[in-house]
XYZ file of N, CA and C in Angstrom:
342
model
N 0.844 -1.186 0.000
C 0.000 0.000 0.000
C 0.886 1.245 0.000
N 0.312 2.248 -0.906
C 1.709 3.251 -1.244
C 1.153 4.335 -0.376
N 2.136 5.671 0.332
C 2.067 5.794 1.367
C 1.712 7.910 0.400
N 0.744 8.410 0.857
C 0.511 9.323 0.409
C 1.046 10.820 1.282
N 1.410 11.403 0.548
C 1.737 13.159 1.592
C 0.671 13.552 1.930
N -0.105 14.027 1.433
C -1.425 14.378 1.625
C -0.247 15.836 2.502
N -1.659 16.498 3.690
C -1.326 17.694 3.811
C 0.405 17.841 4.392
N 1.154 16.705 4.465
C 2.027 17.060 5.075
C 3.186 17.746 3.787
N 3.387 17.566 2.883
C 4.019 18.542 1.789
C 3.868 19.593 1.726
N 2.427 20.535 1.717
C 1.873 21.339 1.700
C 1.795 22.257 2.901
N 2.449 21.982 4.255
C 2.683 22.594 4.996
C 3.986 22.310 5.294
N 4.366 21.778 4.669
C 6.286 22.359 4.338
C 6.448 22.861 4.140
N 6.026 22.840 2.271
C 6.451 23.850 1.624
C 5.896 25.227 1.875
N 4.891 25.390 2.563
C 4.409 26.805 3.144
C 4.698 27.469 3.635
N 5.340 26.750 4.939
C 6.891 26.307 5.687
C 7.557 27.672 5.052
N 8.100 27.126 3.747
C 9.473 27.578 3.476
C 9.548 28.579 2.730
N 8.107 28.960 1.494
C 7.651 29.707 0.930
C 7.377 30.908 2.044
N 7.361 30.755 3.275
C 6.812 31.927 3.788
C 7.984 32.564 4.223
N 8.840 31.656 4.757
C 10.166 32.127 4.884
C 10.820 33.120 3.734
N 10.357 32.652 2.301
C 11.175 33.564 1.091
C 10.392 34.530 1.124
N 9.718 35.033 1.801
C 8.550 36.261 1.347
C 9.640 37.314 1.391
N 9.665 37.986 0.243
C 10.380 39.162 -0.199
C 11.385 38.428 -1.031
N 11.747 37.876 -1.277
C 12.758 37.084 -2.270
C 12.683 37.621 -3.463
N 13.314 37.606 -4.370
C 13.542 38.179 -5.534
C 13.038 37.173 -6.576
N 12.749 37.262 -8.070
C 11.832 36.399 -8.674
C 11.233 35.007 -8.481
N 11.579 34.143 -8.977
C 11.598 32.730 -8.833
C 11.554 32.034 -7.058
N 12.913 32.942 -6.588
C 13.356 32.432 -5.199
C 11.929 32.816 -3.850
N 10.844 33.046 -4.563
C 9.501 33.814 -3.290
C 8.684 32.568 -3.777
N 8.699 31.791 -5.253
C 7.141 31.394 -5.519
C 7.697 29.960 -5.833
N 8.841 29.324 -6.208
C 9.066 28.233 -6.599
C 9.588 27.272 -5.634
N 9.201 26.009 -5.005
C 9.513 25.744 -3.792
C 11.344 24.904 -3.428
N 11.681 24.638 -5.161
C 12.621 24.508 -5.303
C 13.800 25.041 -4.778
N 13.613 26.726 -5.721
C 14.177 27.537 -5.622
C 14.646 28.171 -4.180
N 13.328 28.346 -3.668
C 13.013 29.258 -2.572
C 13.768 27.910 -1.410
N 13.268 26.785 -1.382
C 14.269 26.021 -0.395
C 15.558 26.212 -0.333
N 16.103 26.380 -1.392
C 17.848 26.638 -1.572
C 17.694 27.914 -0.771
N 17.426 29.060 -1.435
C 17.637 30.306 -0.882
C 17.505 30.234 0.987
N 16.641 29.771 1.269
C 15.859 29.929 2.498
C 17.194 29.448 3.033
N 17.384 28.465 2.994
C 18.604 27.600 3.447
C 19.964 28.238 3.802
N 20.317 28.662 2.218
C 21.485 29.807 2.551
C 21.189 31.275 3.703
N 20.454 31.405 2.991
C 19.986 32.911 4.263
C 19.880 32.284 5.413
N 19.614 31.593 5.928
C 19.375 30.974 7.863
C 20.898 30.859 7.877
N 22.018 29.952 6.969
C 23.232 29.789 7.263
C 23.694 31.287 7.462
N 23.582 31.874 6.564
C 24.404 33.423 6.376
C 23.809 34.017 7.596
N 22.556 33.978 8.284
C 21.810 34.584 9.553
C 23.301 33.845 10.318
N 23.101 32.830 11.030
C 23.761 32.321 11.879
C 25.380 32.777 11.669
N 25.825 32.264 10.763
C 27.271 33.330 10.370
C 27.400 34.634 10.986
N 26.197 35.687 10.124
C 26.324 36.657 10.926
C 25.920 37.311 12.145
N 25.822 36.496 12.928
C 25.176 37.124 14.712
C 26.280 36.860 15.259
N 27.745 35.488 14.340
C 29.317 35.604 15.266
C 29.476 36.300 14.989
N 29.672 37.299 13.233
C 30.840 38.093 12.808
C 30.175 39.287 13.594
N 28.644 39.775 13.591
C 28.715 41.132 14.631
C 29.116 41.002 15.851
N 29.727 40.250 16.841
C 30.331 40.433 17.774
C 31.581 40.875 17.823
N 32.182 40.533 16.879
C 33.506 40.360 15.710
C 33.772 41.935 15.588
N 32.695 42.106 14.738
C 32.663 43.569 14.209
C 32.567 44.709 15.618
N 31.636 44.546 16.232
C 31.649 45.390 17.453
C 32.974 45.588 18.693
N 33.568 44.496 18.543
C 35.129 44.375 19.463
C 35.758 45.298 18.756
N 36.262 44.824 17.335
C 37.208 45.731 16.455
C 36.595 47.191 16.084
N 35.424 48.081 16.457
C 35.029 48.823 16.933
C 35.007 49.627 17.811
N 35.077 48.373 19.292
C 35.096 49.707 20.425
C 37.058 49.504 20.341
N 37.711 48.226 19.801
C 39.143 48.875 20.100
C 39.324 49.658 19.060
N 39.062 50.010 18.707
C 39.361 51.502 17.361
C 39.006 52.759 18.286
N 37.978 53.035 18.727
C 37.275 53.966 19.349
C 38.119 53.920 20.355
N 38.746 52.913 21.404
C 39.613 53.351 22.345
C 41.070 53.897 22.273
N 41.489 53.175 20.957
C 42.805 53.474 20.320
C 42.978 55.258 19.853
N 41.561 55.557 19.635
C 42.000 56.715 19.496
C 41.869 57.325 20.378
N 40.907 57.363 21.399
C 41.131 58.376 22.604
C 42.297 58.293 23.334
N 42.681 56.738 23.573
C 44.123 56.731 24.007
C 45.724 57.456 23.503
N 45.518 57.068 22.591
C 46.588 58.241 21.515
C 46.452 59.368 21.818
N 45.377 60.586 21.901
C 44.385 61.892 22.042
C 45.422 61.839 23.254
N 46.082 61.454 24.581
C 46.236 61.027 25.866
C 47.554 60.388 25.682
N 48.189 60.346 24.877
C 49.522 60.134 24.621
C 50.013 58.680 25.399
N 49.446 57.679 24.658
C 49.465 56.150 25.394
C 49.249 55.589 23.699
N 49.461 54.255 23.798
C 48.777 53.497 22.434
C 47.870 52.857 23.050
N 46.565 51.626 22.507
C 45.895 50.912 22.900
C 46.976 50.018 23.551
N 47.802 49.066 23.371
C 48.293 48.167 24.196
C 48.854 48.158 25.300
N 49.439 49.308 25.183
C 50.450 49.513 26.887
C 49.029 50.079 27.562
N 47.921 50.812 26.908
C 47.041 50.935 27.803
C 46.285 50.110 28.457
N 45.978 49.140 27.714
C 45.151 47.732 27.880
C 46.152 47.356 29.417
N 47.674 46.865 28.870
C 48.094 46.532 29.691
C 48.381 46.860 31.384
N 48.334 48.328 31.328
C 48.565 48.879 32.331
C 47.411 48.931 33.359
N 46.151 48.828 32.433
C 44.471 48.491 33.192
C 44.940 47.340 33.927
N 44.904 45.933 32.983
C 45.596 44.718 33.725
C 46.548 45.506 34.943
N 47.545 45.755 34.744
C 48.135 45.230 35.969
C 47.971 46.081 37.317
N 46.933 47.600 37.056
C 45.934 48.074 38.319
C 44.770 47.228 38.769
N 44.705 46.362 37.958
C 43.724 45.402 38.564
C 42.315 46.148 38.164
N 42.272 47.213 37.077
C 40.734 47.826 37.042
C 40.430 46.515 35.492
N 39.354 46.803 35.741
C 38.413 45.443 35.207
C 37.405 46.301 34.812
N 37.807 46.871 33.539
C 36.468 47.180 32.851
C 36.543 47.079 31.522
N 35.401 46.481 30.592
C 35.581 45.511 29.155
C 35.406 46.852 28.619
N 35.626 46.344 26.890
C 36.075 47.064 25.971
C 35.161 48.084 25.501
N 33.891 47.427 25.616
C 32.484 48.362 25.400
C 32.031 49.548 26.469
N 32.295 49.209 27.456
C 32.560 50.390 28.511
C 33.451 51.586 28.448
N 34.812 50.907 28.132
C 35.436 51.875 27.629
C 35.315 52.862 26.921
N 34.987 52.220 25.986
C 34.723 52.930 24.512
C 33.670 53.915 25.048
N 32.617 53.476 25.478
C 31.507 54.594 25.909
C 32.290 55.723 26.856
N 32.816 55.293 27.743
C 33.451 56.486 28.315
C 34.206 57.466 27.472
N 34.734 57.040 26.845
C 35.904 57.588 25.937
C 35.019 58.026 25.039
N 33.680 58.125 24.338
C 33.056 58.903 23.483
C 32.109 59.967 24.359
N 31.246 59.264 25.400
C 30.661 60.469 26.000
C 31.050 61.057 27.033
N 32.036 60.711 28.035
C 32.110 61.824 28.456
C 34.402 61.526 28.611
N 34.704 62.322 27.950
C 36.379 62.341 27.829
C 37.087 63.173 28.905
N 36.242 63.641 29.524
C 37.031 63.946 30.552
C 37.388 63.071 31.886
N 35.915 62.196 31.706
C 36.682 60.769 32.596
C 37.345 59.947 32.596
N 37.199 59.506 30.908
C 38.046 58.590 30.093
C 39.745 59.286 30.290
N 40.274 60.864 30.864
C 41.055 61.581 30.735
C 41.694 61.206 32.245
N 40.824 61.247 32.951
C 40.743 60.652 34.871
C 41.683 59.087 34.496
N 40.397 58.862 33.861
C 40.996 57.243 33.830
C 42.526 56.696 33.512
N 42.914 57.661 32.672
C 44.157 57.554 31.699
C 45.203 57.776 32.701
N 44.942 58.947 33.323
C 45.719 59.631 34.182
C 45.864 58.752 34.834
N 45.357 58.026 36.179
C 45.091 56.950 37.010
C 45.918 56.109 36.403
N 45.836 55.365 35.501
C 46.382 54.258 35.171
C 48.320 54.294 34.585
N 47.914 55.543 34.141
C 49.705 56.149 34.047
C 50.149 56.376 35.786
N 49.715 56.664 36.283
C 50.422 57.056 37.710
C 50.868 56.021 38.425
């Protein structure tokens, strides 16, 4: 006895068709098509939620590199010199200090040179 899909195809592919909504010709209406696509885009999603973490590090150390310089230090001996005061504050913090308000980020510098 041969074994039929019945509704279960049809809410696959609905599935996946709904996923391509906005897709560009073929890749929105053909279930072929639109499976490939769908597929790649979830991979390329997942790819990119590591590389923006990626992107945001090499960000705030840019943003600190330059206020540090501004303060006559480079990023590394500054990094380092945090380490060995024992202050413990990550890179995204920094960076915020060092864009809004620079006169603390200026405290801070000072402190950590002394």
């Amino acid at each position: 006895m041969r074994v039929k899909t019945g509704i279960v195809r049809r809410r696959r592919h609905k599935k996946i068709l709904k996923l391509a909504r906005g897709f560009y010709q073929r890749r929105h209406s053909t279930f072929k098509n639109a499976e490939e696509s769908v597929r790649r885009s979830l991979a390329n999603a997942y790819v990119g939620r590591k590389e923006r973490k990626r992107q945001f590090r090499r960000l705030w150390i840019a943003r600190i590199n330059a206020a540090v310089r501004e303060n006559g230090l480079t990023y590394s001996t500054f990094m380092n010199l945090l380490k060995q005061k024992n202050i413990s504050l990550n890179r995204k913090m920094l960076s915020e200090l060092a864009i809004n308000s620079p006169e603390n980020f200026r405290m801070l510098v000072d402190k950590v040179r002394a």
